[in-house]
Amino acid sequence: AQKVTQAQTEISVVEKEDVTLDCVYETRDTTYYLFWYKQPPSGELVFLIRRNSFDEQNEISGRYSWNFQKSTSSFNFTITASQVVDSAVYFCALVGGETSGSRLTFGEGTQLTVNP
Amino acid sequence: DTEVTQTPKHLVMGMTNKKSLKCEQHMGHRAMYWYKQKAKKPPELMFVYSYEKLSINESVPSRFSPECPNSSLLNLHLHALQPEDSALYLCASSQEGLAIDTQYFGPGTRLTVL
């Protein structure tokens, strides 16, 4: 069975602060894929990144960076110099390559509020 | 700009009504999905179509009836819904419906059942 845990239900920061959203996962598959999605108040889930289990390189995209560590089963997401437009619910998700088909297992989400 | 579109954006219906939600994708994808999302919860998978064939039905009640007329279009027919079916319904598409594929979501339809 797959499981994704986002222990932080809500985070509130002031603009320009850095913030890290935690994601811990469980899977028995050796091949799996991890995702982060952003859901602003409008409702659409916006794809941010996909990582496969064989690629532990960290990734940076503008103010966003991701730290994937297989040893701790974590795939954390950091926003540098946060902005009000970053306010949203962020979901971490997992697909097991051997057992899940295309079923995404989502974490419960982290509500990020960035205050001006 | 999203390449997955959903209509209508909002829908209010009574328990005896019949209505349909529509989804269209313009990315040439061969897999399409319906999800249901309640407030403050993650999306829950309902159905998956791959190459226009239903490949996954997550034990969804028969009052929800999916239809995939072609690989670009996905409908969800609603009949005799209950108030607890009120939710955000999200459509998504992916290249082939494989685990490796990224799912791209539409903006959703907010459904209220009175």
PDB file of C-alpha atoms in Angstrom:
ATOM      1  CA  ALA A   1       0.000   0.000   0.000  1.00  0.00           C
ATOM      2  CA  GLN A   2       1.137   3.503  -0.739  1.00  0.00           C
ATOM      3  CA  LYS A   3       1.001   6.347   1.742  1.00  0.00           C
ATOM      4  CA  VAL A   4       1.958  10.016   1.635  1.00  0.00           C
ATOM      5  CA  THR A   5       2.186  12.090   4.788  1.00  0.00           C
ATOM      6  CA  GLN A   6       2.237  15.865   4.846  1.00  0.00           C
ATOM      7  CA  ALA A   7       2.491  16.555   8.548  1.00  0.00           C
ATOM      8  CA  GLN A   8       2.046  20.325   8.220  1.00  0.00           C
ATOM      9  CA  THR A   9      -1.643  21.065   7.840  1.00  0.00           C
ATOM     10  CA  GLU A  10      -1.232  24.835   7.706  1.00  0.00           C
ATOM     11  CA  ILE A  11       1.755  27.155   7.451  1.00  0.00           C
ATOM     12  CA  SER A  12       1.639  30.929   7.676  1.00  0.00           C
ATOM     13  CA  VAL A  13       4.608  33.111   6.723  1.00  0.00           C
ATOM     14  CA  VAL A  14       5.323  36.727   5.945  1.00  0.00           C
ATOM     15  CA  GLU A  15       6.261  37.679   2.419  1.00  0.00           C
ATOM     16  CA  LYS A  16       9.940  37.147   1.525  1.00  0.00           C
ATOM     17  CA  GLU A  17      10.397  34.422   4.112  1.00  0.00           C
ATOM     18  CA  ASP A  18      11.630  31.025   2.950  1.00  0.00           C
ATOM     19  CA  VAL A  19       9.298  28.117   3.657  1.00  0.00           C
ATOM     20  CA  THR A  20       9.708  24.343   3.401  1.00  0.00           C
ATOM     21  CA  LEU A  21       6.806  21.951   2.924  1.00  0.00           C
ATOM     22  CA  ASP A  22       7.489  18.424   4.112  1.00  0.00           C
ATOM     23  CA  CYS A  23       6.451  15.213   2.383  1.00  0.00           C
ATOM     24  CA  VAL A  24       7.180  11.688   3.593  1.00  0.00           C
ATOM     25  CA  TYR A  25       6.097   8.658   1.610  1.00  0.00           C
ATOM     26  CA  GLU A  26       5.783   4.889   1.960  1.00  0.00           C
ATOM     27  CA  THR A  27       5.813   2.376  -0.853  1.00  0.00           C
ATOM     28  CA  ARG A  28       7.008  -1.170  -1.489  1.00  0.00           C
ATOM     29  CA  ASP A  29       7.625  -0.473  -5.157  1.00  0.00           C
ATOM     30  CA  THR A  30      11.228  -0.047  -6.290  1.00  0.00           C
ATOM     31  CA  THR A  31      10.093   2.141  -9.152  1.00  0.00           C
ATOM     32  CA  TYR A  32       7.834   5.012  -8.228  1.00  0.00           C
ATOM     33  CA  TYR A  33       7.121   8.611  -9.099  1.00  0.00           C
ATOM     34  CA  LEU A  34       6.638  11.581  -6.829  1.00  0.00           C
ATOM     35  CA  PHE A  35       4.763  14.755  -7.675  1.00  0.00           C
ATOM     36  CA  TRP A  36       3.979  18.141  -6.226  1.00  0.00           C
ATOM     37  CA  TYR A  37       0.817  19.999  -7.198  1.00  0.00           C
ATOM     38  CA  LYS A  38      -0.367  23.483  -6.240  1.00  0.00           C
ATOM     39  CA  GLN A  39      -4.072  24.214  -5.760  1.00  0.00           C
ATOM     40  CA  PRO A  40      -4.890  27.927  -5.527  1.00  0.00           C
ATOM     41  CA  PRO A  41      -8.339  29.046  -4.318  1.00  0.00           C
ATOM     42  CA  SER A  42      -9.630  28.843  -7.911  1.00  0.00           C
ATOM     43  CA  GLY A  43      -9.481  25.054  -7.578  1.00  0.00           C
ATOM     44  CA  GLU A  44      -7.294  23.887 -10.431  1.00  0.00           C
ATOM     45  CA  LEU A  45      -4.434  21.569  -9.531  1.00  0.00           C
ATOM     46  CA  VAL A  46      -1.281  22.918 -11.114  1.00  0.00           C
ATOM     47  CA  PHE A  47       1.537  20.454 -11.767  1.00  0.00           C
ATOM     48  CA  LEU A  48       4.873  21.602 -10.334  1.00  0.00           C
ATOM     49  CA  ILE A  49       7.317  18.697 -10.571  1.00  0.00           C
ATOM     50  CA  ARG A  50       7.699  14.959 -11.160  1.00  0.00           C
ATOM     51  CA  ARG A  51      10.564  12.881  -9.784  1.00  0.00           C
ATOM     52  CA  ASN A  52      11.299   9.206 -10.388  1.00  0.00           C
ATOM     53  CA  SER A  53      12.771   6.959  -7.736  1.00  0.00           C
ATOM     54  CA  PHE A  54      16.068   6.563  -9.567  1.00  0.00           C
ATOM     55  CA  ASP A  55      16.835  10.241  -9.787  1.00  0.00           C
ATOM     56  CA  GLU A  56      17.868  11.734  -6.456  1.00  0.00           C
ATOM     57  CA  GLN A  57      19.203  14.948  -7.887  1.00  0.00           C
ATOM     58  CA  ASN A  58      17.745  17.987  -6.267  1.00  0.00           C
ATOM     59  CA  GLU A  59      16.006  20.409  -8.562  1.00  0.00           C
ATOM     60  CA  ILE A  60      15.670  24.159  -8.615  1.00  0.00           C
ATOM     61  CA  SER A  61      13.177  26.118 -10.700  1.00  0.00           C
ATOM     62  CA  GLY A  62      13.263  29.815  -9.992  1.00  0.00           C
ATOM     63  CA  ARG A  63      12.198  30.316  -6.375  1.00  0.00           C
ATOM     64  CA  TYR A  64      11.165  26.663  -6.053  1.00  0.00           C
ATOM     65  CA  SER A  65      13.469  23.824  -5.060  1.00  0.00           C
ATOM     66  CA  TRP A  66      12.945  20.191  -4.205  1.00  0.00           C
ATOM     67  CA  ASN A  67      15.000  17.889  -2.004  1.00  0.00           C
ATOM     68  CA  PHE A  68      14.495  14.176  -2.678  1.00  0.00           C
ATOM     69  CA  GLN A  69      16.095  11.779  -0.182  1.00  0.00           C
ATOM     70  CA  LYS A  70      15.394   8.077  -0.602  1.00  0.00           C
ATOM     71  CA  SER A  71      17.174   7.261   2.663  1.00  0.00           C
ATOM     72  CA  THR A  72      14.500   9.106   4.623  1.00  0.00           C
ATOM     73  CA  SER A  73      11.651   8.615   2.079  1.00  0.00           C
ATOM     74  CA  SER A  74      11.181  12.345   1.855  1.00  0.00           C
ATOM     75  CA  PHE A  75      10.516  14.751  -0.984  1.00  0.00           C
ATOM     76  CA  ASN A  76      10.483  18.239   0.509  1.00  0.00           C
ATOM     77  CA  PHE A  77       9.604  21.443  -1.295  1.00  0.00           C
ATOM     78  CA  THR A  78      11.123  24.837  -0.502  1.00  0.00           C
ATOM     79  CA  ILE A  79       9.883  28.207  -1.669  1.00  0.00           C
ATOM     80  CA  THR A  80      12.510  30.929  -1.403  1.00  0.00           C
ATOM     81  CA  ALA A  81      11.460  34.546  -0.854  1.00  0.00           C
ATOM     82  CA  SER A  82       7.790  33.655  -0.694  1.00  0.00           C
ATOM     83  CA  GLN A  83       5.168  35.886  -2.312  1.00  0.00           C
ATOM     84  CA  VAL A  84       1.467  36.402  -1.684  1.00  0.00           C
ATOM     85  CA  VAL A  85       0.723  34.573  -4.966  1.00  0.00           C
ATOM     86  CA  ASP A  86       2.273  31.438  -3.458  1.00  0.00           C
ATOM     87  CA  SER A  87      -0.710  31.158  -1.106  1.00  0.00           C
ATOM     88  CA  ALA A  88      -2.384  27.851  -1.971  1.00  0.00           C
ATOM     89  CA  VAL A  89      -2.803  24.265  -0.885  1.00  0.00           C
ATOM     90  CA  TYR A  90       0.157  22.145  -1.910  1.00  0.00           C
ATOM     91  CA  PHE A  91      -0.220  18.407  -2.437  1.00  0.00           C
ATOM     92  CA  CYS A  92       2.525  15.834  -2.559  1.00  0.00           C
ATOM     93  CA  ALA A  93       1.554  12.664  -4.458  1.00  0.00           C
ATOM     94  CA  LEU A  94       2.979   9.243  -5.264  1.00  0.00           C
ATOM     95  CA  VAL A  95       2.429   6.636  -7.965  1.00  0.00           C
ATOM     96  CA  GLY A  96       3.955   3.179  -7.496  1.00  0.00           C
ATOM     97  CA  GLY A  97       5.279   1.971 -10.827  1.00  0.00           C
ATOM     98  CA  GLU A  98       4.653  -1.700 -10.145  1.00  0.00           C
ATOM     99  CA  THR A  99       1.402  -1.792  -8.231  1.00  0.00           C
ATOM    100  CA  SER A 100      -0.580   1.400  -8.664  1.00  0.00           C
ATOM    101  CA  GLY A 101      -1.211   1.697 -12.373  1.00  0.00           C
ATOM    102  CA  SER A 102      -1.986   5.367 -12.750  1.00  0.00           C
ATOM    103  CA  ARG A 103      -3.484   5.810  -9.287  1.00  0.00           C
ATOM    104  CA  LEU A 104      -2.096   8.885  -7.588  1.00  0.00           C
ATOM    105  CA  THR A 105      -1.897   8.650  -3.805  1.00  0.00           C
ATOM    106  CA  PHE A 106      -2.138  12.178  -2.436  1.00  0.00           C
ATOM    107  CA  GLY A 107      -1.087  13.523   0.917  1.00  0.00           C
ATOM    108  CA  GLU A 108      -3.643  15.528   2.884  1.00  0.00           C
ATOM    109  CA  GLY A 109      -2.157  18.776   1.632  1.00  0.00           C
ATOM    110  CA  THR A 110      -0.514  21.778   3.286  1.00  0.00           C
ATOM    111  CA  GLN A 111      -2.324  25.108   3.263  1.00  0.00           C
ATOM    112  CA  LEU A 112       0.295  27.817   2.793  1.00  0.00           C
ATOM    113  CA  THR A 113      -0.670  31.410   3.553  1.00  0.00           C
ATOM    114  CA  VAL A 114       1.791  34.153   2.663  1.00  0.00           C
ATOM    115  CA  ASN A 115       0.927  37.441   4.321  1.00  0.00           C
ATOM    116  CA  PRO A 116       2.030  40.811   2.931  1.00  0.00           C
TER     117      PRO A 116
ATOM    118  CA  ASP B   1      -3.020  28.360 -19.527  1.00  0.00           C
ATOM    119  CA  THR B   2      -4.694  25.061 -18.830  1.00  0.00           C
ATOM    120  CA  GLU B   3      -5.150  22.747 -21.766  1.00  0.00           C
ATOM    121  CA  VAL B   4      -7.803  20.787 -19.936  1.00  0.00           C
ATOM    122  CA  THR B   5     -11.134  22.584 -19.946  1.00  0.00           C
ATOM    123  CA  GLN B   6     -14.228  21.765 -17.929  1.00  0.00           C
ATOM    124  CA  THR B   7     -17.793  22.971 -18.198  1.00  0.00           C
ATOM    125  CA  PRO B   8     -19.730  24.201 -16.402  1.00  0.00           C
ATOM    126  CA  LYS B   9     -17.644  25.938 -13.737  1.00  0.00           C
ATOM    127  CA  HIS B  10     -20.514  25.787 -11.262  1.00  0.00           C
ATOM    128  CA  LEU B  11     -23.599  23.569 -11.184  1.00  0.00           C
ATOM    129  CA  VAL B  12     -26.511  23.494  -8.786  1.00  0.00           C
ATOM    130  CA  MET B  13     -28.922  20.607  -9.141  1.00  0.00           C
ATOM    131  CA  GLY B  14     -31.754  18.977  -7.295  1.00  0.00           C
ATOM    132  CA  MET B  15     -31.728  15.346  -6.273  1.00  0.00           C
ATOM    133  CA  THR B  16     -34.097  14.383  -9.082  1.00  0.00           C
ATOM    134  CA  ASN B  17     -32.256  16.199 -11.860  1.00  0.00           C
ATOM    135  CA  LYS B  18     -30.074  14.729 -14.582  1.00  0.00           C
ATOM    136  CA  LYS B  19     -27.040  16.743 -15.575  1.00  0.00           C
ATOM    137  CA  SER B  20     -23.665  16.193 -17.224  1.00  0.00           C
ATOM    138  CA  LEU B  21     -20.166  17.489 -16.610  1.00  0.00           C
ATOM    139  CA  LYS B  22     -17.922  17.893 -19.615  1.00  0.00           C
ATOM    140  CA  CYS B  23     -14.155  17.794 -19.984  1.00  0.00           C
ATOM    141  CA  GLU B  24     -11.971  18.356 -23.024  1.00  0.00           C
ATOM    142  CA  GLN B  25      -8.229  18.131 -23.428  1.00  0.00           C
ATOM    143  CA  HIS B  26      -6.131  19.523 -26.251  1.00  0.00           C
ATOM    144  CA  MET B  27      -2.825  17.786 -25.607  1.00  0.00           C
ATOM    145  CA  GLY B  28      -3.308  14.591 -27.629  1.00  0.00           C
ATOM    146  CA  HIS B  29      -3.402  12.527 -24.458  1.00  0.00           C
ATOM    147  CA  ARG B  30      -4.900   9.030 -24.484  1.00  0.00           C
ATOM    148  CA  ALA B  31      -5.895   8.749 -20.815  1.00  0.00           C
ATOM    149  CA  MET B  32      -8.495  10.801 -18.965  1.00  0.00           C
ATOM    150  CA  TYR B  33      -9.588  10.807 -15.336  1.00  0.00           C
ATOM    151  CA  TRP B  34     -12.415  11.959 -13.074  1.00  0.00           C
ATOM    152  CA  TYR B  35     -11.679  12.924  -9.486  1.00  0.00           C
ATOM    153  CA  LYS B  36     -13.944  14.068  -6.678  1.00  0.00           C
ATOM    154  CA  GLN B  37     -12.623  16.515  -4.093  1.00  0.00           C
ATOM    155  CA  LYS B  38     -14.379  17.469  -0.878  1.00  0.00           C
ATOM    156  CA  ALA B  39     -13.425  20.633   0.972  1.00  0.00           C
ATOM    157  CA  LYS B  40     -10.056  20.481   2.722  1.00  0.00           C
ATOM    158  CA  LYS B  41      -9.358  16.982   1.392  1.00  0.00           C
ATOM    159  CA  PRO B  42      -7.185  15.646  -1.426  1.00  0.00           C
ATOM    160  CA  PRO B  43      -8.749  14.533  -4.706  1.00  0.00           C
ATOM    161  CA  GLU B  44     -10.149  11.006  -4.830  1.00  0.00           C
ATOM    162  CA  LEU B  45      -9.965   9.024  -8.045  1.00  0.00           C
ATOM    163  CA  MET B  46     -13.314   7.959  -9.516  1.00  0.00           C
ATOM    164  CA  PHE B  47     -12.710   6.710 -13.062  1.00  0.00           C
ATOM    165  CA  VAL B  48      -9.895   6.278 -15.573  1.00  0.00           C
ATOM    166  CA  TYR B  49     -10.278   5.914 -19.319  1.00  0.00           C
ATOM    167  CA  SER B  50      -7.357   4.720 -21.376  1.00  0.00           C
ATOM    168  CA  TYR B  51      -7.663   4.726 -25.164  1.00  0.00           C
ATOM    169  CA  GLU B  52     -11.394   5.413 -24.770  1.00  0.00           C
ATOM    170  CA  LYS B  53     -11.941   2.294 -22.663  1.00  0.00           C
ATOM    171  CA  LEU B  54     -12.851   2.374 -18.984  1.00  0.00           C
ATOM    172  CA  SER B  55      -9.830   0.922 -17.192  1.00  0.00           C
ATOM    173  CA  ILE B  56     -10.494   1.892 -13.570  1.00  0.00           C
ATOM    174  CA  ASN B  57     -13.765   2.333 -11.680  1.00  0.00           C
ATOM    175  CA  GLU B  58     -13.076   2.951  -8.011  1.00  0.00           C
ATOM    176  CA  SER B  59     -16.401   1.420  -6.895  1.00  0.00           C
ATOM    177  CA  VAL B  60     -18.269   4.611  -7.676  1.00  0.00           C
ATOM    178  CA  PRO B  61     -22.073   4.540  -7.172  1.00  0.00           C
ATOM    179  CA  SER B  62     -24.069   4.032 -10.360  1.00  0.00           C
ATOM    180  CA  ARG B  63     -25.639   7.485 -10.058  1.00  0.00           C
ATOM    181  CA  PHE B  64     -22.335   8.627 -11.601  1.00  0.00           C
ATOM    182  CA  SER B  65     -21.952   7.407 -15.184  1.00  0.00           C
ATOM    183  CA  PRO B  66     -18.811   8.234 -17.171  1.00  0.00           C
ATOM    184  CA  GLU B  67     -18.585   8.378 -20.934  1.00  0.00           C
ATOM    185  CA  CYS B  68     -15.625   8.867 -23.243  1.00  0.00           C
ATOM    186  CA  PRO B  69     -16.895   9.677 -26.767  1.00  0.00           C
ATOM    187  CA  ASN B  70     -13.341  10.081 -28.066  1.00  0.00           C
ATOM    188  CA  SER B  71      -9.852  10.488 -26.665  1.00  0.00           C
ATOM    189  CA  SER B  72     -10.269  14.253 -26.267  1.00  0.00           C
ATOM    190  CA  LEU B  73     -13.639  14.283 -24.523  1.00  0.00           C
ATOM    191  CA  LEU B  74     -14.843  12.948 -21.205  1.00  0.00           C
ATOM    192  CA  ASN B  75     -18.315  13.301 -19.740  1.00  0.00           C
ATOM    193  CA  LEU B  76     -19.717  12.505 -16.320  1.00  0.00           C
ATOM    194  CA  HIS B  77     -23.463  11.953 -16.301  1.00  0.00           C
ATOM    195  CA  LEU B  78     -25.193  12.631 -13.002  1.00  0.00           C
ATOM    196  CA  HIS B  79     -28.565  11.280 -11.925  1.00  0.00           C
ATOM    197  CA  ALA B  80     -30.380  11.095  -8.583  1.00  0.00           C
ATOM    198  CA  LEU B  81     -27.468  12.556  -6.669  1.00  0.00           C
ATOM    199  CA  GLN B  82     -27.407  13.052  -2.909  1.00  0.00           C
ATOM    200  CA  PRO B  83     -26.421  16.226  -1.024  1.00  0.00           C
ATOM    201  CA  GLU B  84     -23.205  14.480   0.073  1.00  0.00           C
ATOM    202  CA  ASP B  85     -22.164  14.338  -3.593  1.00  0.00           C
ATOM    203  CA  SER B  86     -21.613  18.093  -3.472  1.00  0.00           C
ATOM    204  CA  ALA B  87     -17.919  18.587  -4.226  1.00  0.00           C
ATOM    205  CA  LEU B  88     -15.378  19.861  -6.721  1.00  0.00           C
ATOM    206  CA  TYR B  89     -15.156  17.473  -9.674  1.00  0.00           C
ATOM    207  CA  LEU B  90     -11.808  17.533 -11.398  1.00  0.00           C
ATOM    208  CA  CYS B  91     -10.920  16.116 -14.774  1.00  0.00           C
ATOM    209  CA  ALA B  92      -7.347  15.230 -15.694  1.00  0.00           C
ATOM    210  CA  SER B  93      -5.498  13.787 -18.651  1.00  0.00           C
ATOM    211  CA  SER B  94      -2.156  12.090 -19.193  1.00  0.00           C
ATOM    212  CA  GLN B  95      -0.125  10.751 -22.086  1.00  0.00           C
ATOM    213  CA  GLU B  96      -0.938   7.035 -21.871  1.00  0.00           C
ATOM    214  CA  GLY B  97      -2.354   6.301 -18.438  1.00  0.00           C
ATOM    215  CA  LEU B  98       0.882   4.823 -17.169  1.00  0.00           C
ATOM    216  CA  ALA B  99       2.391   5.375 -13.740  1.00  0.00           C
ATOM    217  CA  ILE B 100       5.206   7.458 -15.231  1.00  0.00           C
ATOM    218  CA  ASP B 101       2.799   9.909 -16.860  1.00  0.00           C
ATOM    219  CA  THR B 102       2.077  13.280 -15.341  1.00  0.00           C
ATOM    220  CA  GLN B 103      -1.610  14.018 -14.884  1.00  0.00           C
ATOM    221  CA  TYR B 104      -2.705  17.507 -15.919  1.00  0.00           C
ATOM    222  CA  PHE B 105      -5.842  18.827 -14.308  1.00  0.00           C
ATOM    223  CA  GLY B 106      -8.642  21.084 -15.433  1.00  0.00           C
ATOM    224  CA  PRO B 107     -10.130  23.900 -13.356  1.00  0.00           C
ATOM    225  CA  GLY B 108     -12.943  21.736 -12.013  1.00  0.00           C
ATOM    226  CA  THR B 109     -16.720  21.957 -11.707  1.00  0.00           C
ATOM    227  CA  ARG B 110     -18.126  22.965  -8.315  1.00  0.00           C
ATOM    228  CA  LEU B 111     -21.261  20.891  -7.866  1.00  0.00           C
ATOM    229  CA  THR B 112     -23.947  21.631  -5.293  1.00  0.00           C
ATOM    230  CA  VAL B 113     -26.751  19.123  -4.795  1.00  0.00           C
ATOM    231  CA  LEU B 114     -29.804  20.516  -3.043  1.00  0.00           C
TER     232      LEU B 114
END
